[in-house]
Short mmCIF file of C-alpha atoms and ligand atoms in Angstrom, two decimals:
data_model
loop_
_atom_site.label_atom_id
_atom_site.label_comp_id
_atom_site.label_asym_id
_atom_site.label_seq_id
_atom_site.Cartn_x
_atom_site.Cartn_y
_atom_site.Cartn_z
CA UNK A 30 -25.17 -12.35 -5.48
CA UNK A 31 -26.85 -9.30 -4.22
CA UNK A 32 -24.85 -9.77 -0.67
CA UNK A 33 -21.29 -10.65 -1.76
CA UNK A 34 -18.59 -8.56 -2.90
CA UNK A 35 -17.32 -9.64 -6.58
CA UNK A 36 -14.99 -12.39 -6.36
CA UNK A 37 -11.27 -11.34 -5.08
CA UNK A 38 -13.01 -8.17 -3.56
CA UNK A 39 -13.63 -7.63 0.14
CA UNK A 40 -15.23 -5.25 2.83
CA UNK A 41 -12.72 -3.72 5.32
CA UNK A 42 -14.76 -3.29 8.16
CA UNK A 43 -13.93 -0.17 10.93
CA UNK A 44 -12.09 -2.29 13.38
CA UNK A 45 -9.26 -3.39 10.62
CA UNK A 46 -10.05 0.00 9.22
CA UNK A 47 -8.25 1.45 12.01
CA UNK A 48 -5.70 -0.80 11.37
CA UNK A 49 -5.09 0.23 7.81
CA UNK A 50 -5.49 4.07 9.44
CA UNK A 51 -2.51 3.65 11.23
CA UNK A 52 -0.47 1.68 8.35
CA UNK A 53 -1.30 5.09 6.53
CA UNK A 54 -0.20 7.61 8.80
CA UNK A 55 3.32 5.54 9.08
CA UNK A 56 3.61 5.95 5.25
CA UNK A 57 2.53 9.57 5.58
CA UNK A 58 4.93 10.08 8.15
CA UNK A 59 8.04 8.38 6.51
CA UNK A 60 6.90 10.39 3.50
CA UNK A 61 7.48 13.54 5.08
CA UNK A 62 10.57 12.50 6.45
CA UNK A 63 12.28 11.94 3.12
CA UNK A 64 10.75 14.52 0.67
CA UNK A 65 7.78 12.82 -1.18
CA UNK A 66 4.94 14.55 -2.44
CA UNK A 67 1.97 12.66 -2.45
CA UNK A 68 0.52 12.11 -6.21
CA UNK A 69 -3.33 11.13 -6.72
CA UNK A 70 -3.31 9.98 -9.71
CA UNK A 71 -7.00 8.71 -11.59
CA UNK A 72 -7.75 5.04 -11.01
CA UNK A 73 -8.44 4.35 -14.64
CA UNK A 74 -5.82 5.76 -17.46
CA UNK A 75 -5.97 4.98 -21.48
CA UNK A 76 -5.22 1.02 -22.05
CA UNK A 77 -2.48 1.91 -24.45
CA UNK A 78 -0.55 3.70 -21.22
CA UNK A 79 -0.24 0.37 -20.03
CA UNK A 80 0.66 -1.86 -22.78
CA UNK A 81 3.43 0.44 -23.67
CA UNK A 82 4.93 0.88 -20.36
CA UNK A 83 4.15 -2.50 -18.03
CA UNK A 84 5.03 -4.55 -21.25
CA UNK A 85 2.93 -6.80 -23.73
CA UNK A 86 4.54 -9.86 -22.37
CA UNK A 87 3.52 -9.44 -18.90
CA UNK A 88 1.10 -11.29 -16.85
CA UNK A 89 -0.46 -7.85 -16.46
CA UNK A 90 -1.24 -6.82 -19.96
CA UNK A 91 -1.49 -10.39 -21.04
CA UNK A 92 -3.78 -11.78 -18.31
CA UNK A 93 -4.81 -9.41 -15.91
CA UNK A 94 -5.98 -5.87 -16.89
CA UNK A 95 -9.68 -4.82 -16.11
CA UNK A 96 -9.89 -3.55 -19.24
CA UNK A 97 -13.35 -2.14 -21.27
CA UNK A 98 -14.65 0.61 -23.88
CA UNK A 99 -16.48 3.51 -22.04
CA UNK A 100 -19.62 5.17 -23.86
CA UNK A 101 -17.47 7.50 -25.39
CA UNK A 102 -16.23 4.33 -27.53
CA UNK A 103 -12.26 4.91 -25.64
CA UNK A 104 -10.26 1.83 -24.31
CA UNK A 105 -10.20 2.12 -20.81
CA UNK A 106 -8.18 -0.09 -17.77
CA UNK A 107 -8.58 0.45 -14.42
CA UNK A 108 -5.03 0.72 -13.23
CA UNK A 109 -2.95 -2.49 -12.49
CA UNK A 110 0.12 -0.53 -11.10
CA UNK A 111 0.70 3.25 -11.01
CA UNK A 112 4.32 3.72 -12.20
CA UNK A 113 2.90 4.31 -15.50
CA UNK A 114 0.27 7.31 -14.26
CA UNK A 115 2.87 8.80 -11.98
CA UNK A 116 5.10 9.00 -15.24
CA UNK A 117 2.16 10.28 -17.37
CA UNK A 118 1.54 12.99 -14.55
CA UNK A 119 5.40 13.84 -14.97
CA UNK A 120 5.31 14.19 -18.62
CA UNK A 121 1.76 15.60 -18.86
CA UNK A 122 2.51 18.51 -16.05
CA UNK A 123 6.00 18.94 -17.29
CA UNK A 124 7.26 18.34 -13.90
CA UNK A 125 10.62 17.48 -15.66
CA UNK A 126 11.01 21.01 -16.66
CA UNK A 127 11.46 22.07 -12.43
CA UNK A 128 14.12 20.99 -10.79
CA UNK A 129 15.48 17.20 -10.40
CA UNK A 130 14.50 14.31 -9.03
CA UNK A 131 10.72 14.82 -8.39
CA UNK A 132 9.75 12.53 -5.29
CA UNK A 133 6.14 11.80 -5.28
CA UNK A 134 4.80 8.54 -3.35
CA UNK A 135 0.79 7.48 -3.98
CA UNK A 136 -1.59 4.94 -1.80
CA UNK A 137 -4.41 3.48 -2.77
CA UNK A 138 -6.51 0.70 -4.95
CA UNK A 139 -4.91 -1.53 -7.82
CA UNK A 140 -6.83 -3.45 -9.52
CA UNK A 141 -5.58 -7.17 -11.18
CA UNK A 142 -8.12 -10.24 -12.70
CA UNK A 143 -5.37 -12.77 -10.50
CA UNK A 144 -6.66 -15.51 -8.83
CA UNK A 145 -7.73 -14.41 -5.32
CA UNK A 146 -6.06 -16.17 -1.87
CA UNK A 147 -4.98 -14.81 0.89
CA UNK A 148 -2.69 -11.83 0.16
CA UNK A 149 -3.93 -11.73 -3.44
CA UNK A 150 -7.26 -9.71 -4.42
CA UNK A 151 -8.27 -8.46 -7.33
CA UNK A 152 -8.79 -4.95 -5.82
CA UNK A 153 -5.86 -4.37 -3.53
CA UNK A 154 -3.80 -1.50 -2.18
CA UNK A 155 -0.36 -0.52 -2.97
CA UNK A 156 1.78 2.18 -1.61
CA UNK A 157 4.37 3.42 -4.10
CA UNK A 158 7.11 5.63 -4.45
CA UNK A 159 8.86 7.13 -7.47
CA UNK A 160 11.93 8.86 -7.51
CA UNK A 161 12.26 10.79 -11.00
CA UNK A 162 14.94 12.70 -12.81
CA UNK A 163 18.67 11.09 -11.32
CA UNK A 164 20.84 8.12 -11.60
CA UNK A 165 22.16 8.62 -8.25
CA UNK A 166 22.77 5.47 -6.75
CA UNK A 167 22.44 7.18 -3.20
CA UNK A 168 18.82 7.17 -4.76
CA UNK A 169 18.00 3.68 -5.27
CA UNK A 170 19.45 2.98 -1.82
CA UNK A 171 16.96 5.59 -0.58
CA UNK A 172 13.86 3.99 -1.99
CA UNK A 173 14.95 0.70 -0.33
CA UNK A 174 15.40 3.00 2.89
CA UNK A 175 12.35 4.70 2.74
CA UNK A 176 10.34 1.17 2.55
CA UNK A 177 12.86 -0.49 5.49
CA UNK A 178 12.44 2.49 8.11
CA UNK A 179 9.09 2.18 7.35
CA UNK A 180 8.50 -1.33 8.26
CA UNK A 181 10.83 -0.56 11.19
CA UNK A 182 8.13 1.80 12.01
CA UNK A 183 5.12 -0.91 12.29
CA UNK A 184 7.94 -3.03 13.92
CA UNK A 185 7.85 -5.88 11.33
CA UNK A 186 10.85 -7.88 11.80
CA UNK A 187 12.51 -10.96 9.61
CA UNK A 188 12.29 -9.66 6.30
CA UNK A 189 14.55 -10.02 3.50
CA UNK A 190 15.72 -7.48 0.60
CA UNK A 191 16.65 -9.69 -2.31
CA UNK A 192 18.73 -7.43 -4.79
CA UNK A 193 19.82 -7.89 -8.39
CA UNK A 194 21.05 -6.25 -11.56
CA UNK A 195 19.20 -6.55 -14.68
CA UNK A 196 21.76 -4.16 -16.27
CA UNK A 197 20.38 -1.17 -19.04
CA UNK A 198 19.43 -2.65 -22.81
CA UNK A 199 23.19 -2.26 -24.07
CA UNK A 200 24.06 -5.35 -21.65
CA UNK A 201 21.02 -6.91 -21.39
CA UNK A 202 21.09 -8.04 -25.43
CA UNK A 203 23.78 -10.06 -25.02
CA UNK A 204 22.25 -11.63 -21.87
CA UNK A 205 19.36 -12.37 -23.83
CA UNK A 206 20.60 -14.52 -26.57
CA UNK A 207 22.69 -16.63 -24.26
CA UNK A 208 19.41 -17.23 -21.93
CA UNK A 209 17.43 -17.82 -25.15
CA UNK A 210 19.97 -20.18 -25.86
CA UNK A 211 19.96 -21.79 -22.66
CA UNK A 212 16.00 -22.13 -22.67
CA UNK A 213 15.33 -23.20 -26.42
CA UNK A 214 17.50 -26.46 -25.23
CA UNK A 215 15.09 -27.15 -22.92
CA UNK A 216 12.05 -25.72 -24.79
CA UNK A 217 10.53 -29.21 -24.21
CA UNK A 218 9.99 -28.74 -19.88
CA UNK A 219 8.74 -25.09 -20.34
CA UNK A 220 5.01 -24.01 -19.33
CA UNK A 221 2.81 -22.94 -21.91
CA UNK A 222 2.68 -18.94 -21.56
CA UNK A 223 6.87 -19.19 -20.99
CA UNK A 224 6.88 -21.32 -24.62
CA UNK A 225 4.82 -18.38 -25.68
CA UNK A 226 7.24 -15.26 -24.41
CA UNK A 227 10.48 -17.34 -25.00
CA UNK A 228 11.03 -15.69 -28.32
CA UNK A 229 9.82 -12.03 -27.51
CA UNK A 230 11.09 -11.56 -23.86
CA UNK A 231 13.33 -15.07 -22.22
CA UNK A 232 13.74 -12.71 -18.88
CA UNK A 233 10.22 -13.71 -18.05
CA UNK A 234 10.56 -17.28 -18.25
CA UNK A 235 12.77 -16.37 -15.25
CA UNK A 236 9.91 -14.82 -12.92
CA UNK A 237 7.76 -18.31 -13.84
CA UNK A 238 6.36 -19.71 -10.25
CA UNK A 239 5.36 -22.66 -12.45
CA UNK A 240 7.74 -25.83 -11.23
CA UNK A 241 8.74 -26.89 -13.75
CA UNK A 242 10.10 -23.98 -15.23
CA UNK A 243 11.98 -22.59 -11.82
CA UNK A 244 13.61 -26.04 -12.11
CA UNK A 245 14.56 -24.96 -15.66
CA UNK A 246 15.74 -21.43 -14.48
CA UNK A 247 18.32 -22.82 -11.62
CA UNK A 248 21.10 -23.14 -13.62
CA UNK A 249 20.15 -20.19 -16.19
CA UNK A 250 22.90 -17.93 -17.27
CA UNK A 251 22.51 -15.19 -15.01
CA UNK A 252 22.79 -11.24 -15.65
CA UNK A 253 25.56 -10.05 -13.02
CA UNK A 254 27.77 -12.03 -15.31
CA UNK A 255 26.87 -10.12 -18.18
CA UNK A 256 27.03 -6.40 -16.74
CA UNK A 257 28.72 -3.85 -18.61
CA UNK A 258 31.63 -1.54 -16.41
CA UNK A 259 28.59 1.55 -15.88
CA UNK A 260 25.98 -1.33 -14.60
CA UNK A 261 28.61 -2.95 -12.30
CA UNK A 262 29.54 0.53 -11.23
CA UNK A 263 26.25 1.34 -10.74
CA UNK A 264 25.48 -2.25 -8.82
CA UNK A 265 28.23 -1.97 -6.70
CA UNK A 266 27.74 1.54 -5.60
CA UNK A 267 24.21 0.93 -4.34
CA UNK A 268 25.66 -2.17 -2.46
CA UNK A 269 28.00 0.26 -0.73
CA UNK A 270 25.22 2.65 0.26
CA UNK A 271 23.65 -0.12 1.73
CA UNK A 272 26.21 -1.04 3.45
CA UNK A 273 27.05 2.06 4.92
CA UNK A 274 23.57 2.50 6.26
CA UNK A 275 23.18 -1.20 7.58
CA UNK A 276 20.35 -2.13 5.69
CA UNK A 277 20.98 -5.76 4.87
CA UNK A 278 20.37 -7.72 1.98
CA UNK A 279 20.83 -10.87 -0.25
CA UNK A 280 21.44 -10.78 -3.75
CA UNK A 281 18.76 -12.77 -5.94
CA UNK A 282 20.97 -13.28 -9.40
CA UNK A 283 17.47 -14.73 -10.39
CA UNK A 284 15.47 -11.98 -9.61
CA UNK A 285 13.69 -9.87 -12.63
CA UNK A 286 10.78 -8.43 -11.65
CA UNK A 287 7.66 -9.13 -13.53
CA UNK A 288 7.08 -5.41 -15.43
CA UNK A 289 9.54 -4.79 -18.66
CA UNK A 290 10.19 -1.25 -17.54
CA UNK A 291 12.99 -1.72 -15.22
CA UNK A 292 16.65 -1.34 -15.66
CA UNK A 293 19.77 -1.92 -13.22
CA UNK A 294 18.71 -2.36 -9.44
CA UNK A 295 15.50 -4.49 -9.33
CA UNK A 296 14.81 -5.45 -5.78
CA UNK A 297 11.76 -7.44 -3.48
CA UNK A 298 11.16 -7.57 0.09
CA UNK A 299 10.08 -10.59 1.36
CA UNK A 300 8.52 -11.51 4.87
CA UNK A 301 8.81 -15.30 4.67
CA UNK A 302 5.45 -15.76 6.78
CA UNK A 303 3.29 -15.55 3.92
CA UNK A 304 4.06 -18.34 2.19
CA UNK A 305 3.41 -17.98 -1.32
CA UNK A 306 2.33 -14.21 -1.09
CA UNK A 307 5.58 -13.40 0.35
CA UNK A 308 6.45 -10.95 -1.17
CA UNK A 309 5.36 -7.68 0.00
CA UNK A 310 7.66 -5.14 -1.87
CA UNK A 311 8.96 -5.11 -5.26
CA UNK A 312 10.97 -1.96 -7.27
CA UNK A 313 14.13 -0.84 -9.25
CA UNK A 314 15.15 1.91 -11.48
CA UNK A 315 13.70 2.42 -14.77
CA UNK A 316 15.74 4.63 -16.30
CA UNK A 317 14.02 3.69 -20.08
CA UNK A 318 10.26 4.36 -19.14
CA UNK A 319 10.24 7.95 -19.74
CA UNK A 320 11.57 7.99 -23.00
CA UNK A 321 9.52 5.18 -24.17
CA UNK A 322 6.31 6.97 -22.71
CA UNK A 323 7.04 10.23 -25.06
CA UNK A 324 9.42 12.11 -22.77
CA UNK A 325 12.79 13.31 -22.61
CA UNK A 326 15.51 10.89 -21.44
CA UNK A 327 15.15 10.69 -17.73
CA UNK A 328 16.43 7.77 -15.10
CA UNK A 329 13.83 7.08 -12.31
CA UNK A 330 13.75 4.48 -9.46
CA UNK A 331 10.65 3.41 -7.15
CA UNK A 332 8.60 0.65 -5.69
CA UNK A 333 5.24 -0.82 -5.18
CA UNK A 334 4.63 -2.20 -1.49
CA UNK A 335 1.44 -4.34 -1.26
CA UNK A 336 -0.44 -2.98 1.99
CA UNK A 337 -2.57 -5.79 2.03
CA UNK A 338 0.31 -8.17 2.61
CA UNK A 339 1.70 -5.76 4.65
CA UNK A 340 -1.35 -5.90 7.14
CA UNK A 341 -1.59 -9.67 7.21
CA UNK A 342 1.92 -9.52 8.11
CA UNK A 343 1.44 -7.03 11.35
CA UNK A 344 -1.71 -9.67 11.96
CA UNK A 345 0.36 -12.69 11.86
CA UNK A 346 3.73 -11.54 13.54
CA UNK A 347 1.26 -9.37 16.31
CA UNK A 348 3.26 -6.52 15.94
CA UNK A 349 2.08 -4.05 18.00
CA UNK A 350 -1.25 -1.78 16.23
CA UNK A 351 -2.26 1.42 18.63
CA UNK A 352 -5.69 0.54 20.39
CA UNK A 353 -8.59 2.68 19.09
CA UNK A 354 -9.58 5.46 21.15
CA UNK A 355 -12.59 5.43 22.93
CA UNK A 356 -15.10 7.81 24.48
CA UNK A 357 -14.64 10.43 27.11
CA UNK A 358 -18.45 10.57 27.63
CA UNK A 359 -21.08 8.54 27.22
CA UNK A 360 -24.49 10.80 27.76
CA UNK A 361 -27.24 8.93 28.89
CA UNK A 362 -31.20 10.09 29.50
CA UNK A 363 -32.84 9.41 32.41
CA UNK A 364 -36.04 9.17 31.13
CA UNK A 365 -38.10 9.30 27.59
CA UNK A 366 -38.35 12.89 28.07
CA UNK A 367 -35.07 13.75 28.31
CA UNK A 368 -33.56 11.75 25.33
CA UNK A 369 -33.40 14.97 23.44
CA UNK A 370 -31.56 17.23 25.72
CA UNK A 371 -29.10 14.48 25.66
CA UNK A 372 -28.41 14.73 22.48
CA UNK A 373 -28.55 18.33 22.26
CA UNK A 374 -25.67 18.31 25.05
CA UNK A 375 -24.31 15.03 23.68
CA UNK A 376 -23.78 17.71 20.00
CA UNK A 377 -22.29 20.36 22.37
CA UNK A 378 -19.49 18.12 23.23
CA UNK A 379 -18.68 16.75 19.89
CA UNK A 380 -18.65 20.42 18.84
CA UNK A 381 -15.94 20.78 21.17
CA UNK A 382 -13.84 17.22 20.27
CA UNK A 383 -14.97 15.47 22.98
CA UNK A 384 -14.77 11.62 21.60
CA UNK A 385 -18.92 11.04 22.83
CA UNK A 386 -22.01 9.15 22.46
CA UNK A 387 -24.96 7.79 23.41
CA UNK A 388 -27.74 5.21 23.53
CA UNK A 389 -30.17 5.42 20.37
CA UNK A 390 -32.34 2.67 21.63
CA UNK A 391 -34.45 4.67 23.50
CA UNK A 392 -34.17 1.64 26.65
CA UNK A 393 -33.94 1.97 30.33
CA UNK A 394 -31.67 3.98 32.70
CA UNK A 395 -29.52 0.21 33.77
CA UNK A 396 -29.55 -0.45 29.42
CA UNK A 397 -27.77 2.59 28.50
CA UNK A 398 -25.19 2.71 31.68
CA UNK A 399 -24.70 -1.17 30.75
CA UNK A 400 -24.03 0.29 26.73
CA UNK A 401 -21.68 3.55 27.94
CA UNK A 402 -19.12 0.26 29.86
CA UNK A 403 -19.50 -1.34 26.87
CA UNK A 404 -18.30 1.73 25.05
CA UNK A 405 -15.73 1.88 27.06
CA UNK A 406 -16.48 5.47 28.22
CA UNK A 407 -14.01 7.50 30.93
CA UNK A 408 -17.89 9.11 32.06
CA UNK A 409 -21.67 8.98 31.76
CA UNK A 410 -23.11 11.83 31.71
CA UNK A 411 -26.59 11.58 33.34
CA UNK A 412 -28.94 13.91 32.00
CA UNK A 413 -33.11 14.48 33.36
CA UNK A 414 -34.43 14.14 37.30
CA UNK A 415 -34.06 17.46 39.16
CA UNK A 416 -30.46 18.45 37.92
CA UNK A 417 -31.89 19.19 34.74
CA UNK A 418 -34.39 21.44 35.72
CA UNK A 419 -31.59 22.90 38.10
CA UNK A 420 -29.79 23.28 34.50
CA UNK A 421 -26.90 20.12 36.25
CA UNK A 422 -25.88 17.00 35.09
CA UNK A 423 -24.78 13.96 37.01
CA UNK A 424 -21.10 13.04 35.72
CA UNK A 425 -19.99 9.57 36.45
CA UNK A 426 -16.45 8.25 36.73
CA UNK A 427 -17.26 4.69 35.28
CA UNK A 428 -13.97 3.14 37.08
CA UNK A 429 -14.58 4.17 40.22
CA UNK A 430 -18.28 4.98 40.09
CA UNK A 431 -17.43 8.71 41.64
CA UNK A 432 -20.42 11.04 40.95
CA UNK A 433 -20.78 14.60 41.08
CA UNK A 434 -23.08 17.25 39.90
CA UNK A 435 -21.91 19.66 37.83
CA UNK A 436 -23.93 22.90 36.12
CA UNK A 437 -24.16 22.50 32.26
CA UNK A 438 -22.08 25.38 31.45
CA UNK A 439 -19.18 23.62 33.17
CA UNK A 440 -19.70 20.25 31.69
CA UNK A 441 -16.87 20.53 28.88
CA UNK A 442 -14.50 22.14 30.90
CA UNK A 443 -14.35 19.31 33.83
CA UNK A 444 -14.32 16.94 31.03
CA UNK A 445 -11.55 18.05 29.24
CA UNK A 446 -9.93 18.88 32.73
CA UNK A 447 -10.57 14.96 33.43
CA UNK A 448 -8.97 14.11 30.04
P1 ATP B 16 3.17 -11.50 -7.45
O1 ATP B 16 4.39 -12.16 -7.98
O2 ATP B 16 2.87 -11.84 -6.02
O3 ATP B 16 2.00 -11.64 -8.36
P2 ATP B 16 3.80 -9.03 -8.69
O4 ATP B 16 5.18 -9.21 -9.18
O5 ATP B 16 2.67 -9.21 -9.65
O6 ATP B 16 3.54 -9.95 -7.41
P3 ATP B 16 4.16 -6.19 -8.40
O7 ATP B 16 3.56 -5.88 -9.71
O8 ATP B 16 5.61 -6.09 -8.24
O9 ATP B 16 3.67 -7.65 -7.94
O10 ATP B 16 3.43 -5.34 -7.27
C1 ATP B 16 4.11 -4.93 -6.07
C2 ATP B 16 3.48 -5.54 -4.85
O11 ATP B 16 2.06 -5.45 -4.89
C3 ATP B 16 3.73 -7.03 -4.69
O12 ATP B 16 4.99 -7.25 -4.11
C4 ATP B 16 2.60 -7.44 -3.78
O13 ATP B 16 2.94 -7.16 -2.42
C5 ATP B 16 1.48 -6.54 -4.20
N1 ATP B 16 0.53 -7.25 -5.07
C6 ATP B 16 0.64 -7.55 -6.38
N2 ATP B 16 -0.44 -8.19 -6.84
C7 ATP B 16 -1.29 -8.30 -5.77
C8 ATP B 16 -2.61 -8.84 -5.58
N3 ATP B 16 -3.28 -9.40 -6.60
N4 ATP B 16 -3.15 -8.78 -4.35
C9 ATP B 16 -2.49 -8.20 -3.31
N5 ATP B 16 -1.26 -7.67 -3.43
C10 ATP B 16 -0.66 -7.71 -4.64
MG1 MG B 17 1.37 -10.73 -10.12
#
């Protein structure tokens, strides 16, 4: 026990560290490109933050918080999702009171009690973006931009954007009783947790992956048909904006999304290679969240991308991840004695961003050049014999086995001349 992660948790080790490195600076980049802030929100918020604005009838609140009472005797989750923080930072700074829409994106660790398999862990990442303060529909075709360009970016190919209305609670009612309708015919074929939620919310016997329910769900009333004139407006103007921009898509009519909070455009990106983790997107507006967290009346759109499905999908398709860089120098000692001038001079060039290193073994003169090709290193840098008390190092060109002497003060220049 004392040498294994926790169940559904897992060690990213530095060579797919650098992987998830340069995931980051794509989202950092795209970021910058279209206005969002980055928000760094805590990774544990009051439970009731949650229940109120994911939804009781979720599989989050009802299944999978990490949830617990501190020592000061409050209820505690660490955070599933962080739509609900980012609107708790907006109500709690009064960002709403500057001007509209505030564009903040955040990255980093959700955590979920789901049953771990590849592309599901219960400590995962997510990169987000939320778009509060407009009903713009040129907005909710951004956030679907923002997460396309940016898969354009790590060149992932073949993915899908499946896109659906779930219209605003005005429309919605009436879609409800006709799918409770629909459902309490066939009450008999549903799952368990669906019999449970039929009553309270029928929209998420729709998201069921059970089966037997999906077989249920086929031929389900579905919401477009129920839209009210502002939804379809609303619908069809984001279809136009994505149209104008070429960003393709599919509409879902069975889509929902498995969070409450959302209203109108719900949409998930799918990259079909990872089977039953496909999905490695999911958002829509929630133009209801605000109010029902406390706040003024204020429409907001986002998504949550799951980076770790993300990665496995750059590992799977081989899209294209920038090699890691490695050293300019490798400084090696020619004898015992001289192991700590090396590293004196091996600190100088570090001190002056010279990618370096060296041997720590303490091992022979044929050891440490046989370490600095391992490394990969452009030079060694020989250090002892008579240079040294000459105040010279050897430099090697480990390609084509060149050497020349050089005087220590000029070391870092040729170096970085060499670069
Ligand atoms: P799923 O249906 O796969 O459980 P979800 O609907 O619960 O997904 P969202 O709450 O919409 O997921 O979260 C957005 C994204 O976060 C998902 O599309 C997915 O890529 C990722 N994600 C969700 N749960 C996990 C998890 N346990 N492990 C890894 N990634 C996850
Ligand atoms: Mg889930």
């Amino acid at each position: 026990m004392l040498t294994t992660a926790p169940r559904g948790t897992r060690d990213i080790l530095p060579e797919e560290a650098a992987q998830w490195q340069y995931v980051e600076s794509n989202i950092r980049q795209c970021c910058l490109l279209y206005g969002y802030g980055e928000i760094r929100p805590p990774l544990f918020e009051h439970t009731e933050l949650f229940l109120r604005s994911v939804g009781e009838t979720t599989d989050i609140v009802e299944k999978e918080m990490y949830t617990f009472r501190d020592r000061g005797g409050r209820n505690i989750t660490l955070r599933p999702e962080a739509t609900a923080s980012t609107v708790r930072a907006y109500l709690e700074h009064n960002l709403y009171a500057g001007p509209q829409p505030v564009k903040m994106y955040y990255l980093g660790p959700m955590f979920r009690y789901d049953r771990p398999q590849a592309g599901r862990y219960r400590q995962f990442s997510q990169f987000g973006i939320e778009a509060i303060g407009t009903q713009d529909p040129t907005m909710d075709a951004e956030v679907i931009s923002v997460a396309l360009d940016f898969y354009c970016r790590l060149g992932l190919t073949g993915l899908e954007v499946q896109l659906n209305s779930i219209g605003c609670p005005k429309c919605r009612q009436d879609y409800r009783q006709a799918l409770l309708n629909y459902l309490s015919q066939h009450r008999g074929q549903l799952c368990r947790t669906c019999l449970s939620r039929l009553d309270r919310n029928p929209l998420r016997v729709l998201d069921c992956k059970e089966e037997g329910c999906q077989a249920i769900t086929a031929d389900a009333p579905r919401m477009l048909t129920y839209l009210c004139s502002e939804c379809d407006e609303h619908f069809k103007a984001v279809q136009e904006c994505l149209q104008s921009i070429e960003a393709h898509y599919v509409i879902n009519p069975a889509l929902v999304r498995g969070l409450d909070y959302y209203t109108k455009t719900v949409f998930e990106i799918v990259w079909p290679g990872l089977g039953a983790q496909a999905a490695i997107c999911g958002g829509g507006r929630y133009d209801g969240l605000i109010e029902e967290c406390g706040g003024p009346s204020t429409p907001a759109v986002g998504f949550a991308m799951g980076l770790d499905r993300v990665l496995l999908a750059i590992q799977k398709a081989g899209a294209a991840v920038p090699a890691a860089k490695t050293p300019l120098a490798y400084v090696v000692a020619l004898s015992a004695a001289d192991n700590q001038e090396a590293f004196r001079i091996l600190t100088r060039l570090r001190r002056a961003d010279i990618i370096s290193d060296k041997d720590y073994r303490q091992t022979s003169l044929r050891a440490q050049l046989k370490a600095a090709d391992r490394s990969r290193a452009r030079y060694a840098v020989l250090v002892g014999g008579i240079e040294r008390t000459q105040g010279m190092v050897a430099v090697r060109n480990m390609t084509t086995g060149e050497q020349h002497e050089i005087p220590l003060d000029q070391l870092i220049t040729f170096l970085q001349e060499g670069r």
